[in-house]
Short mmCIF file of C-alpha atoms and ligand atoms in Angstrom, two decimals:
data_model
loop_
_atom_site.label_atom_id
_atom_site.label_comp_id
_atom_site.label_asym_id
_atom_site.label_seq_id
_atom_site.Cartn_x
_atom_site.Cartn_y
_atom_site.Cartn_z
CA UNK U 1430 -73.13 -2.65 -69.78
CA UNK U 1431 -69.96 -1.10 -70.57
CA UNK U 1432 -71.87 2.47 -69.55
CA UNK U 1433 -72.29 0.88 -66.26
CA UNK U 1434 -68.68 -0.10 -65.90
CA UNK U 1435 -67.78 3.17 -66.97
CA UNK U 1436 -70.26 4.57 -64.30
CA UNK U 1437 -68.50 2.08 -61.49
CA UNK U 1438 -65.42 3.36 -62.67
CA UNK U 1439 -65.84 7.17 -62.10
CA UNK U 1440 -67.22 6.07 -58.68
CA UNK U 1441 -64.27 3.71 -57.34
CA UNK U 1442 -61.69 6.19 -58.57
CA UNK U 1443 -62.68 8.67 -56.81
CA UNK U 1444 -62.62 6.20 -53.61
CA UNK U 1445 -58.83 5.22 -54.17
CA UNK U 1446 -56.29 6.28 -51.78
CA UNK U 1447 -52.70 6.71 -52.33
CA UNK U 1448 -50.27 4.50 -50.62
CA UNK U 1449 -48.59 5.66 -47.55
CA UNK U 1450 -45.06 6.34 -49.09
CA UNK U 1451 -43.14 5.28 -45.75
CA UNK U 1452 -45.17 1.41 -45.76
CA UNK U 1453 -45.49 1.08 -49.53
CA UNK U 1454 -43.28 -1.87 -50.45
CA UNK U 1455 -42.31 -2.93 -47.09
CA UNK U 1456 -43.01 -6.14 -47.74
CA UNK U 1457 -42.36 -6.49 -51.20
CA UNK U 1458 -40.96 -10.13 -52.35
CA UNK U 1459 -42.03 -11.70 -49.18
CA UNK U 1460 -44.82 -14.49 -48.28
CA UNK U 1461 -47.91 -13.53 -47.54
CA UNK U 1462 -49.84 -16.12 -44.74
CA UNK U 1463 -53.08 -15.36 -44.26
CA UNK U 1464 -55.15 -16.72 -40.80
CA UNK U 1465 -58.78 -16.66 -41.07
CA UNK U 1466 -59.57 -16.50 -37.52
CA UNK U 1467 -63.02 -18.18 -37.38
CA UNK U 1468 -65.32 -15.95 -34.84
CA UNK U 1469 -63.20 -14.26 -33.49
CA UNK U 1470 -64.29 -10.89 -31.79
CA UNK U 1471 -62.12 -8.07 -30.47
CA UNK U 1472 -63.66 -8.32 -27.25
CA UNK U 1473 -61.99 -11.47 -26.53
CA UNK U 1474 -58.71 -9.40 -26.84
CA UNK U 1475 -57.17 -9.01 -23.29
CA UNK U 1476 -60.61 -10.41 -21.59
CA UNK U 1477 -60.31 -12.24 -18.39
CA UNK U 1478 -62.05 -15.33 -17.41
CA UNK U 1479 -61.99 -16.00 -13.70
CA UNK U 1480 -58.54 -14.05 -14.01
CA UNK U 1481 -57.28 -15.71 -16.63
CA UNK U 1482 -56.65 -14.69 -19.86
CA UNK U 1483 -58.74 -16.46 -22.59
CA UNK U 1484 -56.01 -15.29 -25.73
CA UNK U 1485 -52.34 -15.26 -24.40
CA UNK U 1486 -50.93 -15.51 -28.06
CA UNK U 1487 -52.88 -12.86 -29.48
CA UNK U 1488 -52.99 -11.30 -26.41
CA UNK U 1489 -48.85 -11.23 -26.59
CA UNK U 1490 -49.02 -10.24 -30.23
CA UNK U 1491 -51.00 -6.86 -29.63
CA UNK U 1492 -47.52 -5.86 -27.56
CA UNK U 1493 -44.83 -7.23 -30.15
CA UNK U 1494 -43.32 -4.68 -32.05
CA UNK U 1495 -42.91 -6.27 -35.42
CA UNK U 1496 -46.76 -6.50 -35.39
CA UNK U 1497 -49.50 -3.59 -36.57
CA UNK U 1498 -52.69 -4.28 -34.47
CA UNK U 1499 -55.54 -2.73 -35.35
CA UNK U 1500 -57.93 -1.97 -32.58
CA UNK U 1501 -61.36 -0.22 -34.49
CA UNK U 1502 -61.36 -3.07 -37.75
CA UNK U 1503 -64.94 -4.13 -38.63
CA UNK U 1504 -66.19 -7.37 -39.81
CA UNK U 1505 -68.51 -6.56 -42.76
CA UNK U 1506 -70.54 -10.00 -43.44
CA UNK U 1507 -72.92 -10.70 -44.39
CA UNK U 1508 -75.50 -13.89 -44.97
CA UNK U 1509 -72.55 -15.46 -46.28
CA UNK U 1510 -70.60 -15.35 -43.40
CA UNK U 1511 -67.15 -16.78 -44.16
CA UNK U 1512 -67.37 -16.87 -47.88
CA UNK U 1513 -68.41 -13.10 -47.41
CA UNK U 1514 -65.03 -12.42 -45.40
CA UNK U 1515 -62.77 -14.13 -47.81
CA UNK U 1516 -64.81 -12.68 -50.99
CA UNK U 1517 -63.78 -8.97 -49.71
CA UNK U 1518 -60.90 -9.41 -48.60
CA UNK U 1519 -59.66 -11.17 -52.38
CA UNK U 1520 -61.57 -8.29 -53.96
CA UNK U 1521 -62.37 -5.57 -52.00
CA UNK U 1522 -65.96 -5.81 -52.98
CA UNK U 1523 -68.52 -6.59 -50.56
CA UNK U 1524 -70.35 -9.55 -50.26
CA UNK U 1525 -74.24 -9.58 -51.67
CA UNK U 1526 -77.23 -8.26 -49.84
CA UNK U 1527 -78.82 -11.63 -49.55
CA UNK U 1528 -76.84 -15.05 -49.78
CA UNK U 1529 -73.54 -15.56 -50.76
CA UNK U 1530 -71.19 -14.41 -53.59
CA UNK U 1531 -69.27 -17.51 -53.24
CA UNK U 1532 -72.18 -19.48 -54.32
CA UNK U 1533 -74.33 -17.37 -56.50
CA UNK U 1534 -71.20 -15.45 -58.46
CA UNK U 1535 -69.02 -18.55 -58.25
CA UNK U 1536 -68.84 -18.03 -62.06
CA UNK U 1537 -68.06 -14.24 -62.53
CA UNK U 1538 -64.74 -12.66 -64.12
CA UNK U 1539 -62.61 -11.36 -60.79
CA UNK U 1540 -59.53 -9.35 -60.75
CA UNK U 1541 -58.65 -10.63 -57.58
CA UNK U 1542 -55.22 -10.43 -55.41
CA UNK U 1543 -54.60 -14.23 -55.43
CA UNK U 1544 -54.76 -13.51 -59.82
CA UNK U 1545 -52.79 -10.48 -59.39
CA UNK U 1546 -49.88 -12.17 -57.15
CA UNK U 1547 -49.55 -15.00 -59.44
CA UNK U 1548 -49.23 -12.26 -62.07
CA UNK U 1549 -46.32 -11.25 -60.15
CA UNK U 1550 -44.46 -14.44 -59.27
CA UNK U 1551 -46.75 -15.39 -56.09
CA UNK U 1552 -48.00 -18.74 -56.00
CA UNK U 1553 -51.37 -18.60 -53.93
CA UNK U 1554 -52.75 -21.71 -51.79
CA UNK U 1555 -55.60 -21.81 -49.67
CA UNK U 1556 -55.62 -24.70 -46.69
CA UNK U 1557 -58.52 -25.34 -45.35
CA UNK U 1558 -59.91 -28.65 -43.09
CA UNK U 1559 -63.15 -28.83 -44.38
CA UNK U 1560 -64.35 -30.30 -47.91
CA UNK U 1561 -63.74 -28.26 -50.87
CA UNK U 1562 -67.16 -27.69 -52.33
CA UNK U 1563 -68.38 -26.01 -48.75
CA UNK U 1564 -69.58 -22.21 -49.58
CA UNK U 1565 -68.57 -23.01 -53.43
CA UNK U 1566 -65.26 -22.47 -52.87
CA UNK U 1567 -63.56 -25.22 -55.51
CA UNK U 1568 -65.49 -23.18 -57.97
CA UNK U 1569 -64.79 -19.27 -57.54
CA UNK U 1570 -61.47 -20.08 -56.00
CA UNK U 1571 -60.65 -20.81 -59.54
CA UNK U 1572 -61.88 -17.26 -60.69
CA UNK U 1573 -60.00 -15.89 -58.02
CA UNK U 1574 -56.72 -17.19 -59.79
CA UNK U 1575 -55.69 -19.82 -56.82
CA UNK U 1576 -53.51 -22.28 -57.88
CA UNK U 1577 -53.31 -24.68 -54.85
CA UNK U 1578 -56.05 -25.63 -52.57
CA UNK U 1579 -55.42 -28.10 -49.99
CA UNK U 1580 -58.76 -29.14 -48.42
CA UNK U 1581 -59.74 -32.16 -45.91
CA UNK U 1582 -58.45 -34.89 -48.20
CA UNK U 1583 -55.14 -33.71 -48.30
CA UNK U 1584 -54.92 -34.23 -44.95
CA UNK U 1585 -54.58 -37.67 -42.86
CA UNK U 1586 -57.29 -36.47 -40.17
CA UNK U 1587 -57.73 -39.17 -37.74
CA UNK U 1588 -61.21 -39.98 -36.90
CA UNK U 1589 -60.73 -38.27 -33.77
CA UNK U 1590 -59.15 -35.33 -34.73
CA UNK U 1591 -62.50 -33.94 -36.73
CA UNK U 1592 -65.08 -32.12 -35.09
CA UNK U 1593 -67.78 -29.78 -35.86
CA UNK U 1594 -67.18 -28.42 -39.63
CA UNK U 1595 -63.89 -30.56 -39.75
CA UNK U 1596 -60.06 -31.08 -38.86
CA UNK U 1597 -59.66 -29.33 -35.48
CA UNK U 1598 -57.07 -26.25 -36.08
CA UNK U 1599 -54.73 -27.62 -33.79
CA UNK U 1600 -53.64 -31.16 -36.27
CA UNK U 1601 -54.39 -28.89 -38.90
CA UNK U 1602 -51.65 -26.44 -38.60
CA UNK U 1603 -49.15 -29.43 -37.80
CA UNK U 1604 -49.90 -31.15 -40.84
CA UNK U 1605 -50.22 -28.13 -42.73
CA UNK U 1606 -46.62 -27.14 -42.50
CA UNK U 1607 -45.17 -30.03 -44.20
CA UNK U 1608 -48.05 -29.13 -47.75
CA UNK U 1609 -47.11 -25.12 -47.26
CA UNK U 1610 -43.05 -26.27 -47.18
CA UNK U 1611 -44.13 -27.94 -50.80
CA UNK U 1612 -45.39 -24.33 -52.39
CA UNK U 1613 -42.65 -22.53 -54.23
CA UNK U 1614 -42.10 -19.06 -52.61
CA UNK U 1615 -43.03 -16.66 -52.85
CA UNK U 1616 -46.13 -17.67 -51.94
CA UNK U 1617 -49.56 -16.21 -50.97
CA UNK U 1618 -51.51 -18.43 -48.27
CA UNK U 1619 -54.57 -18.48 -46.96
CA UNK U 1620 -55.02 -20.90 -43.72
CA UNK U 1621 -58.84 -20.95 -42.73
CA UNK U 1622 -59.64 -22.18 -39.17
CA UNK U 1623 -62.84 -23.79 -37.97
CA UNK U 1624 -62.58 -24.99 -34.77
CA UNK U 1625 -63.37 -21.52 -32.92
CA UNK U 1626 -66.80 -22.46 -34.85
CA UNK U 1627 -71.35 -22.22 -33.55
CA UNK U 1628 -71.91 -23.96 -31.11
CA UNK U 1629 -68.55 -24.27 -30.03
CA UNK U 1630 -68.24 -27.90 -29.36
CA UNK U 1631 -64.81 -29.03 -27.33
CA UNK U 1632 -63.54 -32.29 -26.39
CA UNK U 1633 -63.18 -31.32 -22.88
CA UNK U 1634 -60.33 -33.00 -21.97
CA UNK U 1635 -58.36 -31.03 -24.67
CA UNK U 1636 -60.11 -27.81 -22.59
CA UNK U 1637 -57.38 -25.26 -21.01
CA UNK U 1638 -59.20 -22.84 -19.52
CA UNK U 1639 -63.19 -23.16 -17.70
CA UNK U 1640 -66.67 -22.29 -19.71
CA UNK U 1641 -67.94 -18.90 -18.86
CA UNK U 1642 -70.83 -19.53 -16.66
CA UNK U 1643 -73.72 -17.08 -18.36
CA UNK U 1644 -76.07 -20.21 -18.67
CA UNK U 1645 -76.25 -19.40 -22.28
CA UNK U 1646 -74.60 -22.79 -23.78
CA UNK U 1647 -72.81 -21.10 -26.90
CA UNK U 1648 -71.60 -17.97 -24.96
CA UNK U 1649 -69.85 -20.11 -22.42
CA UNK U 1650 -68.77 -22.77 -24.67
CA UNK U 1651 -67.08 -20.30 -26.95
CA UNK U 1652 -64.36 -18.95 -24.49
CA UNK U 1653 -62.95 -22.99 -24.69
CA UNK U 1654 -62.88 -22.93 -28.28
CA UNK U 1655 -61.70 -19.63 -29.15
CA UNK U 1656 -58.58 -20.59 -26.04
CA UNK U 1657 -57.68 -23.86 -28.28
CA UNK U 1658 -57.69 -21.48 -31.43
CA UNK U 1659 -55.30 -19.05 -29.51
CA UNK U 1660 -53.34 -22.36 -28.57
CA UNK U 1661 -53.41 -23.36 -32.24
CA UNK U 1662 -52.05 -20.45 -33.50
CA UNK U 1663 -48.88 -20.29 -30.98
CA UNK U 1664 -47.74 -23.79 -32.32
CA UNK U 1665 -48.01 -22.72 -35.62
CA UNK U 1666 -45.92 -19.75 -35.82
CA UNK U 1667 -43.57 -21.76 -33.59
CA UNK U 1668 -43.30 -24.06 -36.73
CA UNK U 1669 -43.51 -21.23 -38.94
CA UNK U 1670 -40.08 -20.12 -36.84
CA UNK U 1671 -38.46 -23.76 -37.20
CA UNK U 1672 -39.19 -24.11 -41.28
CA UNK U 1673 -37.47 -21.09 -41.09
CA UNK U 1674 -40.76 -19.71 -43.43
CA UNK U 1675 -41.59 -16.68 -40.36
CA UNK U 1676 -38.72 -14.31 -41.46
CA UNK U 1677 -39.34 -13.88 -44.87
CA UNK U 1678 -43.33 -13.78 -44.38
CA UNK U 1679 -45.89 -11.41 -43.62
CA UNK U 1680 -48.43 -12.93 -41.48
CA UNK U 1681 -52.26 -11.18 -41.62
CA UNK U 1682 -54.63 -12.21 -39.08
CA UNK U 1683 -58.27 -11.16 -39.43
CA UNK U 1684 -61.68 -12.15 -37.52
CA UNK U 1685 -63.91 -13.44 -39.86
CA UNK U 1686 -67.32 -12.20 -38.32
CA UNK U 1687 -68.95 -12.25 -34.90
CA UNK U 1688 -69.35 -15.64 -32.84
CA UNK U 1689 -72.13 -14.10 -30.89
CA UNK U 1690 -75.08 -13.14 -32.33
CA UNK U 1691 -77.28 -10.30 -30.82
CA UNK U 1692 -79.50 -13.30 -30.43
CA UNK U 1693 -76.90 -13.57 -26.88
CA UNK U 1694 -77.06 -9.91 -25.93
CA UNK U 1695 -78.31 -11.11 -22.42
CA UNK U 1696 -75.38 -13.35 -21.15
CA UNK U 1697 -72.71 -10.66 -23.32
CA UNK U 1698 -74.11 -8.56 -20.90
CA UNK U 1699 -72.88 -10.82 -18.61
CA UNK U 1700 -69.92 -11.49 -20.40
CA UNK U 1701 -68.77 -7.46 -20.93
CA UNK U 1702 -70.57 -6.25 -16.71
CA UNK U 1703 -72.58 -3.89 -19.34
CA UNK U 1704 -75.95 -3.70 -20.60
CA UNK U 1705 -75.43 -4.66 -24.06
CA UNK U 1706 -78.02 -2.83 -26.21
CA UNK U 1707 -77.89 -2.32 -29.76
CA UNK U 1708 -75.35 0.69 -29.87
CA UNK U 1709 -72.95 -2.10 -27.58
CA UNK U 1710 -74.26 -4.66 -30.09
CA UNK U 1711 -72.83 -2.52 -32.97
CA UNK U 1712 -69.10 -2.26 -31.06
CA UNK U 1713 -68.88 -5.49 -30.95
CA UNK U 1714 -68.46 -5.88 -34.59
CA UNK U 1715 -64.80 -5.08 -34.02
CA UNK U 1716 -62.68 -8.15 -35.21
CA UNK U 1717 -58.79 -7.94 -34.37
CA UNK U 1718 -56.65 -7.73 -37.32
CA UNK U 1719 -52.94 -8.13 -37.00
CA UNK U 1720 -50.38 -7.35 -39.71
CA UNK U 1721 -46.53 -9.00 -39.02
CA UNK U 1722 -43.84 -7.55 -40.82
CA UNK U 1723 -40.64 -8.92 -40.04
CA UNK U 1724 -38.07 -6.62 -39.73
CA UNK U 1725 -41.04 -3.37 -39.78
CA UNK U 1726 -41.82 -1.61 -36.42
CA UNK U 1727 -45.49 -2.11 -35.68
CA UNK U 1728 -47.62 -0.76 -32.91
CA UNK U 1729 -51.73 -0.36 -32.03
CA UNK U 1730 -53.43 1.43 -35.06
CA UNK U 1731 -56.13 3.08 -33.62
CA UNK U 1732 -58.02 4.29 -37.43
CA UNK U 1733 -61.27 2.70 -38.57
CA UNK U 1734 -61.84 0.25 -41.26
CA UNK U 1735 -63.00 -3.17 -42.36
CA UNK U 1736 -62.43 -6.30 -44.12
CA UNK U 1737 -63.00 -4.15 -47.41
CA UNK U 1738 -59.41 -2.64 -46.82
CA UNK U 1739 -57.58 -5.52 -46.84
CA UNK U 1740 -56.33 -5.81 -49.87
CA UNK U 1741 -55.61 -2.40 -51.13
CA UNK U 1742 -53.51 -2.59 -47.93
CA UNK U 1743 -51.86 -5.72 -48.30
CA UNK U 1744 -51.11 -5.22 -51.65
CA UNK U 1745 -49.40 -1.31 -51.01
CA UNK U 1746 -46.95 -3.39 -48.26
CA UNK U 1747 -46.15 -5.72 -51.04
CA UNK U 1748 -45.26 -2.73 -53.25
CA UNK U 1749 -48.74 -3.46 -55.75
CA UNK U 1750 -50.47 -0.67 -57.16
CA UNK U 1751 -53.93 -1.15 -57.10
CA UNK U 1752 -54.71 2.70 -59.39
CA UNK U 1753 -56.17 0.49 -62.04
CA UNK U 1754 -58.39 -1.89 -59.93
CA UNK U 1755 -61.72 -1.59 -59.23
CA UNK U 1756 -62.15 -1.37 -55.01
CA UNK U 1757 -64.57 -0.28 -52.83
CA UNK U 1758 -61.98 -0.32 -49.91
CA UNK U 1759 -59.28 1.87 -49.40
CA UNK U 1760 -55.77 0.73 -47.77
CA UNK U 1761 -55.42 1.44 -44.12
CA UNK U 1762 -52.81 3.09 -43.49
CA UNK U 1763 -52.46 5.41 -46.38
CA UNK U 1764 -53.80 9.55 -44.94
CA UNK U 1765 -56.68 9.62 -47.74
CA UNK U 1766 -58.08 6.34 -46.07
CA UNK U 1767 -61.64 6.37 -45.68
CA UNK U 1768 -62.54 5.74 -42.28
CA UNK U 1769 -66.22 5.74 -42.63
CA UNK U 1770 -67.09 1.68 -42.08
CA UNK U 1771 -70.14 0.37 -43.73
CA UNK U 1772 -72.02 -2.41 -42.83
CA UNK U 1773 -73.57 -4.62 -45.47
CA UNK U 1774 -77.27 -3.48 -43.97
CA UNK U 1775 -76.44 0.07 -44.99
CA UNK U 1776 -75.51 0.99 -40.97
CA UNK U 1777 -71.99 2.29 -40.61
CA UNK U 1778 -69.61 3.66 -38.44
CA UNK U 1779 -66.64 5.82 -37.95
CA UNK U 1780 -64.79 7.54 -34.95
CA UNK U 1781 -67.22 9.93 -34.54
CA UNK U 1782 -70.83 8.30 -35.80
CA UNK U 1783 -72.48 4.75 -35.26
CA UNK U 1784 -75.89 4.13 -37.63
CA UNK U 1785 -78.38 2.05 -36.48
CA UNK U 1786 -81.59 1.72 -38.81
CA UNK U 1787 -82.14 5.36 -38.64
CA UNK U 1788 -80.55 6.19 -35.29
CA UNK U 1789 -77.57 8.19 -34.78
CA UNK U 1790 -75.15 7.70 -31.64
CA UNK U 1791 -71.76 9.72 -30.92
CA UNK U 1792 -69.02 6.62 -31.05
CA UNK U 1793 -67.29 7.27 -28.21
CA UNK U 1794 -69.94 7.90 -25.58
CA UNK U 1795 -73.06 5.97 -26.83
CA UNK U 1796 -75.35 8.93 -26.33
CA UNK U 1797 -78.11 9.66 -28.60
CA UNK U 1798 -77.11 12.51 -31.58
CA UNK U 1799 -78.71 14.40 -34.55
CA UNK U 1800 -78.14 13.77 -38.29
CA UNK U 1801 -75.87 16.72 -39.46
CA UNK U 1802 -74.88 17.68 -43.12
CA UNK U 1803 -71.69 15.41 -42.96
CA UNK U 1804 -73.53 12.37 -41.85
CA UNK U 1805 -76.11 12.81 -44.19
CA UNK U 1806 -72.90 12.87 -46.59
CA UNK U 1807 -71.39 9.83 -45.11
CA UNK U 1808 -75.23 7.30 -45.28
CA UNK U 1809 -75.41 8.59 -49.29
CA UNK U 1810 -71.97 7.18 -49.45
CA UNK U 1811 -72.41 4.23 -47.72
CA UNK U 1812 -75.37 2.98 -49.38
CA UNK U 1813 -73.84 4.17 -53.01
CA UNK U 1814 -70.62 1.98 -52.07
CA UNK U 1815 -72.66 -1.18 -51.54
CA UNK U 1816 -75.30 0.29 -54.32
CA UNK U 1817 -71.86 0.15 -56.19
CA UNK U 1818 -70.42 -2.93 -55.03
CA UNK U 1819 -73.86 -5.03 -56.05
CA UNK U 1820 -74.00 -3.11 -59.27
CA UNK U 1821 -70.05 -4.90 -60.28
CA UNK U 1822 -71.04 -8.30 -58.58
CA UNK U 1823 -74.46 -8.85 -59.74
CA UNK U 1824 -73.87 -8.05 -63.55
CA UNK U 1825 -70.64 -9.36 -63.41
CA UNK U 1826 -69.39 -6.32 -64.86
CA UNK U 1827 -65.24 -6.85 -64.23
CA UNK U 1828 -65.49 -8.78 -67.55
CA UNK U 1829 -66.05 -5.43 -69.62
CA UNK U 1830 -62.50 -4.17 -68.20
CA UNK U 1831 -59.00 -5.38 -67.80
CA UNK U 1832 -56.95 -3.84 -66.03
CA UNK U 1833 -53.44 -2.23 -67.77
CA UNK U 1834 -50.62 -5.06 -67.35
CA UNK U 1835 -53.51 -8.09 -65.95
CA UNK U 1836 -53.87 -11.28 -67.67
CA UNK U 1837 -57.88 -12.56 -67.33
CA UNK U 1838 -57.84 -15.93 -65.34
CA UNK U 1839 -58.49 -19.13 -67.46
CA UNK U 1840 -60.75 -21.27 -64.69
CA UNK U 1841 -60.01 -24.33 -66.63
CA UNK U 1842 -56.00 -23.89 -66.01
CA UNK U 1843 -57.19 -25.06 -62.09
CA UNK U 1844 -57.77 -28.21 -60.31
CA UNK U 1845 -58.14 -28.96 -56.58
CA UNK U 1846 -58.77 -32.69 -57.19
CA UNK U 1847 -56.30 -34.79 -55.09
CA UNK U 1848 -55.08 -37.11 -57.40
CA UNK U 1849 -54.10 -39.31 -54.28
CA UNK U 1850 -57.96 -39.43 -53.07
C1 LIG E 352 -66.70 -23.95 -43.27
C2 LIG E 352 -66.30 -22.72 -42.56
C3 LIG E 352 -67.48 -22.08 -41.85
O1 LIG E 352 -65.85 -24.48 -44.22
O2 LIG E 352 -65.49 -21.89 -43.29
O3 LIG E 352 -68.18 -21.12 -42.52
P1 LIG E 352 -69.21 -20.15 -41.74
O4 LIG E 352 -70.32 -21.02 -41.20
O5 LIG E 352 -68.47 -19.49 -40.62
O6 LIG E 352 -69.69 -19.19 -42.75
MN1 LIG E 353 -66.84 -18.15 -40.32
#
């Protein structure tokens, strides 16, 4: 076993991209606040709905300049959906061919960036309106090194403020303020939304903008919810502004995963005034990612990448190295970024190429292309990432190395409980 961690070893260094010397550090000493922005699909960016816009806050944030918005970022989920999200984004490893890591490699040694933070002074928190043992997470959270999670019973939720998979995002970010004012800083938050959640249920007279009107129920339900979401996030980073927490944070927004399945491809066809076949199907695996940097001049990144990325990324702005960690992802915004996205079927796609179970289209025009030496070059890579990636999760190989200058997390040192339950 330590041959295979050797064997992972030679592979992920040779992945691992230098920072980009003009963002590394940027950030460094400041708050990270994570949004998990459940469902969430780049298409809804700047979409209009019987002329109205369905996102005004994001919407607004893809123009401020403080703000990096990345316009080609890729969910990679899997079955485990969520948990799949958060597990790459704490590790830059992907999530498991079948099922979840959360649940099946609750128990595994991680060297993960809520662990590494703390290492550094961070004190990590995840909030989160739903009950704690929902994808596992009061289990590998503790693996992952957080030291705070606030779930449901932290919070007063009145019975009419929970819907769906719990407290609507809207009471949840109000009360949330109050428990993230509590965490010493710097901190490193995660805040996981659910409202924007299948089959986007909405009390309608909380509604601010009309259904779609495909005739598919989900489709046209999920413009409401995803409009409350945009709602819920405005009020927040207003009381981000008043705590006076906003200027010395860095604020990451992600989409977690699609909230249309290809199962919908007939009213998205609707939806986009295209036929949405499976090369469209494919595009709309984009998920908007935002990166706030008070202070740092922004702008639309245009390069390709996925969840995977995120934290060699975030940790380069925070001025982290992450030589001696083991990542399949590489940080987005350094030049030897690799901007080949895989999927966690084994399909990718880059700039140039979109994979499809065995058919090849050119990116930018949708038209039919032939396999070449490079793309050959970039599916043996893609399936020896997640080849790779399965390899670390599913022998649980990160406990045969620890990284120069990392302390191994001690699950016992955490507990969730609420002693006020
Ligand atoms: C539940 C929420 C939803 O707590 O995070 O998970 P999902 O169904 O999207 O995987
Ligand atoms: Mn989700």
């Amino acid at each position: 076993d330590t041959d295979d961690i050797t064997e992972v070893q030679n592979f992920t260094r040779a992945l691992y991209a230098e920072p980009n010397p003009e963002l590394f550090g940027v950030a460094k000493g400041k708050n990270v606040i994570y949004i998990h922005l459940e469902s969430v699909q780049n298409f809804l960016i700047d979409y209009q709905l019987n002329g109205q816009e369905v996102t005004p806050f994001m919407n607004s944030l893809t123009r401020d300049s403080n703000t990096f918005y990345f316009d080609n970022f890729f969910h990679q989920t899997g079955q485990g959906k969520t948990a799949d999200a958060e597990f790459m984004l704490e590790n830059s490893l992907y999530g498991l061919p079948q099922g979840s890591a959360f649940s099946t490699r609750g128990r595994n040694t991680y060297q993960a960036a809520p662990a590494i933070l703390g290492q550094q002074g961070y004190t990590s928190a995840v909030f989160h309106g739903n009950n704690r043992t929902f994808w596992n997470r009061d289990e590998i959270y503790k693996r992952l090194g957080f030291d705070k999670f606030y779930d449901l019973s932290y919070y007063n939720a009145k019975e009419e403020d929970v819907l769906n998979y719990g407290l609507k995002d809207k009471p949840f970010f109000e009360e949330s303020v109050s428990l993230l004012e509590s965490v010493p800083q710097p901190f490193y938050a995660k805040f996981i939304t659910l409202s924007n959640h299948f089959p986007y249920p909405m009390d309608q007279e909380e509604a601010t903008i009309e259904k779609h009107t495909t005739g598919d129920t989900s489709v046209d339900n999920y413009f409401q919810t995803a409009r409350y979401l945009d709602e819920a996030l405005s009020e927040f980073f207003a009381y981000l502004k008043e705590s006076g927490l906003y200027e010395n944070s860095m604020i990451v927004m992600y989409g977690d995963h699609y909230g249309i399945s290809e199962n919908h491809n007939k009213a998205m066809s609707i939806v986009l005034d295209k036929e949405v076949n499976e090369f469209e199907s494919a595009q709309l695996q984009r998920v908007p990612l935002f990166i706030h940097i008070p202070g740092v001049e922004g702008g639309t990144m245009h390069q390709y990448g996925g969840q995977v990325d995120l934290m060699p990324t975030v940790l380069h702005l925070l001025g982290v190295s992450t030589k001696e960690y083991v990542q399949l992802g590489t940080d987005l915004f350094s030049t030897q970024h690799d901007s080949v996205v895989p999927f966690r079927n084994g399909n990718f796609i880059s700039e140039s190429v979109t994979y499809i179970d065995g058919r090849l289209y050119n990116t930018a025009t949708g038209e039919r292309i032939e396999e070449t030496e490079e793309i050959t070059r970039m599916k043996e890579q893609t399936e020896e990432k997640l080849r790779t990636s399965d390899v670390i999760v599913n022998k649980d190989l990160l406990r045969f190395y620890t990284p120069d200058g990392f302390t191994p997390v001690n699950p016992n040192d955490y507990d969730y409980t609420n002693k006020a339950e």
